[in-house]
Amino acid sequence: MNAIHEVWIWAEQRDGRLMDVSLEILGKASELAEEIGGGTAAILIGDELSPLARELIAYGADKVYLFSDPRLTYYQSDAYTRLISDLLEKQQPEILLLGGTTIGMDLAPSVAARIKTGLTAHSCKLEIDKSGDKPLLMAAVPGWGGGMIVNIACPEHRPQMVTVQQGVMEKPPRDDHHSGELIPMEVKLNERDFRVKCIEMVETIPEGPQIDTSDVVVVGGYGMKCQGSLLPLEELTDLLHGALGGTRPALDEGWIPECSMIGVNGKAIGPKLLITIGTSGANHYTAGFVKAGTVMAINSDPDAPIFDVCDIGIVGDALEVVPAMVKALKAL
Ligand SMILES: Cc1cc2nc3c(=O)[nH]c(=O)nc-3n(C[C@H](O)[C@H](O)[C@H](O)COP(=O)(O)OP(=O)(O)OC[C@H]3O[C@@H](n4cnc5c(N)ncnc54)[C@H](O)[C@@H]3O)c2cc1C
């Protein structure tokens, strides 16, 4: 293992636009690189993306490896895996960060398996541990049923690979004076690299207020099971001009669409007010609202862990508390 002291990211683009999470991880990559005394690099794949490469440099990339080919306009699982794996094997950076998007979650394990390194998924915090002979990346993830946060390290293999939850890290400021090197890469691919082809991407535009842009978010959890839906929470949400979100079980039950799930596998949100109802408070879920302003929790179990992370806690049956809140709001 003879890795170069560089922290890399895979910069995800869709339709010629960088995903926010790519800039968030680039900001974190710059911090980590400073700690290990190295630089940053971004891998960018698509077609005719030079403007995006310059954008990455302005956001802190010291180098951008650019693979440009019309066949790579859309994400292609095998081809992207091949290009990234070959480059990593040749250059051997210390760390590679990827956004925990649907595509990132497909690409990261494929690359990690190909180059035989470890991968930590859905990290919400990254730190360098300098206590050993060489710096080690500690990636924090909610673990063991979401009841605790665990630090995962990959001491033996390089790069240390991590997918990072969207929205939990800060996007760095843009600096158009920051200089960096754009490195055009040769695209060497064959038919076998396109066994599965993505031929089109169709964006679904969700209707109504969204949990990531609303000041008020009401969240329903599995505690609403006896009602069989989140309908009892809709009136409260409407009265507060908010958006309705849910936990993983709420999604699995079909009560909310995928875009409304909060947590490590869902969205990270930061509304001014979050009212979380019938949710136990697993870390997998609470990691998705660390940036929220005031958090109010309603749960019938006084020992539910959600009460450890809220500002206002109401112990009671949601089916009694919520109608009472609706009545009081209407009276106002
Ligand atoms: C790798 C991994 C990733 C995960 N990612 C996510 C994620 O992104 N998002 C996510 O949400 N989960 C995620 N999970 C699942 C997570 O660990 C929890 O299982 C889940 O968040 C629990 O959802 P819940 O709080 O709605 O349900 P429960 O844990 O079942 O809690 C229901 C709560 O409702 C209360 N209750 C019951 N009846 C009432 C009532 N009438 N009134 C008031 N309160 C009531 C109960 O006391 C209980 O506390 C993940 C799990 C794993 C392993």
mmCIF file of C-alpha atoms and ligand atoms in Angstrom, residues 122 142 145-146 220-224 226 246-250 261-266 277-282 284-285 298-301 304 316-319, ligand 1:
data_model
loop_
_atom_site.group_PDB
_atom_site.id
_atom_site.type_symbol
_atom_site.label_atom_id
_atom_site.label_comp_id
_atom_site.label_asym_id
_atom_site.label_seq_id
_atom_site.Cartn_x
_atom_site.Cartn_y
_atom_site.Cartn_z
ATOM 1 C CA HIS A 122 -23.933 6.805 4.481
ATOM 2 C CA PRO A 142 -25.538 5.315 12.537
ATOM 3 C CA GLY A 145 -30.446 -0.519 14.453
ATOM 4 C CA GLY A 146 -29.782 3.190 14.596
ATOM 5 C CA GLY A 220 -45.136 10.676 10.580
ATOM 6 C CA GLY A 221 -43.611 7.419 11.757
ATOM 7 C CA TYR A 222 -44.646 3.824 12.257
ATOM 8 C CA GLY A 223 -46.563 4.877 15.386
ATOM 9 C CA MET A 224 -49.406 5.841 13.021
ATOM 10 C CA CYS A 226 -53.229 1.761 13.720
ATOM 11 C CA GLY A 246 -41.955 10.254 6.979
ATOM 12 C CA THR A 247 -39.573 7.655 8.311
ATOM 13 C CA ARG A 248 -38.414 4.480 6.577
ATOM 14 C CA PRO A 249 -41.388 2.392 7.824
ATOM 15 C CA ALA A 250 -43.762 5.122 6.585
ATOM 16 C CA MET A 261 -38.292 10.130 3.504
ATOM 17 C CA ILE A 262 -35.863 11.647 6.013
ATOM 18 C CA GLY A 263 -32.642 10.066 7.237
ATOM 19 C CA VAL A 264 -29.373 8.555 6.105
ATOM 20 C CA ASN A 265 -31.086 6.826 3.199
ATOM 21 C CA GLY A 266 -33.458 9.697 2.597
ATOM 22 C CA ILE A 277 -45.001 12.200 15.425
ATOM 23 C CA GLY A 278 -44.982 8.483 16.273
ATOM 24 C CA THR A 279 -41.258 8.134 15.539
ATOM 25 C CA SER A 280 -38.957 6.347 17.989
ATOM 26 C CA GLY A 281 -35.816 8.420 17.239
ATOM 27 C CA ALA A 282 -33.407 5.935 15.605
ATOM 28 C CA HIS A 284 -30.714 6.520 10.981
ATOM 29 C CA TYR A 285 -33.691 8.881 11.036
ATOM 30 C CA ILE A 298 -45.050 13.511 20.052
ATOM 31 C CA ASN A 299 -44.790 9.918 21.253
ATOM 32 C CA SER A 300 -46.867 7.753 23.588
ATOM 33 C CA ASP A 301 -43.737 6.157 25.114
ATOM 34 C CA ALA A 304 -38.613 6.914 23.402
ATOM 35 C CA GLY A 316 -49.319 11.197 24.469
ATOM 36 C CA ASP A 317 -51.331 9.373 21.866
ATOM 37 C CA ALA A 318 -50.870 11.147 18.523
ATOM 38 C CA LEU A 319 -54.496 10.479 17.693
HETATM 39 C C1 LIG B 1 -28.700 0.886 7.131
HETATM 40 C C2 LIG B 1 -30.014 1.467 7.616
HETATM 41 C C3 LIG B 1 -30.420 2.673 7.117
HETATM 42 C C4 LIG B 1 -31.610 3.244 7.554
HETATM 43 N N1 LIG B 1 -31.986 4.451 7.044
HETATM 44 C C5 LIG B 1 -33.115 5.032 7.518
HETATM 45 C C6 LIG B 1 -33.518 6.331 7.043
HETATM 46 O O1 LIG B 1 -32.880 6.943 6.184
HETATM 47 N N2 LIG B 1 -34.630 6.876 7.569
HETATM 48 C C7 LIG B 1 -35.394 6.250 8.536
HETATM 49 O O2 LIG B 1 -36.413 6.820 8.979
HETATM 50 N N3 LIG B 1 -35.042 5.019 8.965
HETATM 51 C C8 LIG B 1 -33.947 4.402 8.489
HETATM 52 N N4 LIG B 1 -33.609 3.164 8.954
HETATM 53 C C9 LIG B 1 -34.525 2.493 9.896
HETATM 54 C C10 LIG B 1 -34.309 3.019 11.316
HETATM 55 O O3 LIG B 1 -33.253 2.318 11.953
HETATM 56 C C11 LIG B 1 -35.592 2.829 12.178
HETATM 57 O O4 LIG B 1 -36.005 1.483 12.125
HETATM 58 C C12 LIG B 1 -36.760 3.711 11.715
HETATM 59 O O5 LIG B 1 -36.345 5.069 11.609
HETATM 60 C C13 LIG B 1 -37.905 3.634 12.722
HETATM 61 O O6 LIG B 1 -39.002 4.344 12.214
HETATM 62 P P1 LIG B 1 -40.150 4.843 13.181
HETATM 63 O O7 LIG B 1 -39.555 5.698 14.238
HETATM 64 O O8 LIG B 1 -41.203 5.424 12.304
HETATM 65 O O9 LIG B 1 -40.764 3.494 13.763
HETATM 66 P P2 LIG B 1 -40.599 2.793 15.159
HETATM 67 O O10 LIG B 1 -39.182 2.653 15.540
HETATM 68 O O11 LIG B 1 -41.424 1.562 15.107
HETATM 69 O O12 LIG B 1 -41.250 3.823 16.192
HETATM 70 C C14 LIG B 1 -42.616 4.061 16.307
HETATM 71 C C15 LIG B 1 -42.833 4.944 17.527
HETATM 72 O O13 LIG B 1 -44.184 5.354 17.566
HETATM 73 C C16 LIG B 1 -44.601 5.400 18.904
HETATM 74 N N5 LIG B 1 -46.079 5.281 18.908
HETATM 75 C C17 LIG B 1 -46.810 4.155 18.690
HETATM 76 N N6 LIG B 1 -48.118 4.475 18.715
HETATM 77 C C18 LIG B 1 -48.194 5.812 18.972
HETATM 78 C C19 LIG B 1 -49.275 6.725 19.114
HETATM 79 N N7 LIG B 1 -50.539 6.317 18.991
HETATM 80 N N8 LIG B 1 -48.980 8.019 19.350
HETATM 81 C C20 LIG B 1 -47.704 8.463 19.486
HETATM 82 N N9 LIG B 1 -46.647 7.640 19.361
HETATM 83 C C21 LIG B 1 -46.893 6.339 19.085
HETATM 84 C C22 LIG B 1 -43.891 4.243 19.569
HETATM 85 O O14 LIG B 1 -43.766 4.482 20.971
HETATM 86 C C23 LIG B 1 -42.539 4.246 18.846
HETATM 87 O O15 LIG B 1 -41.566 4.992 19.583
HETATM 88 C C24 LIG B 1 -32.422 2.566 8.506
HETATM 89 C C25 LIG B 1 -32.000 1.337 9.008
HETATM 90 C C26 LIG B 1 -30.812 0.790 8.557
HETATM 91 C C27 LIG B 1 -30.386 -0.540 9.125
#
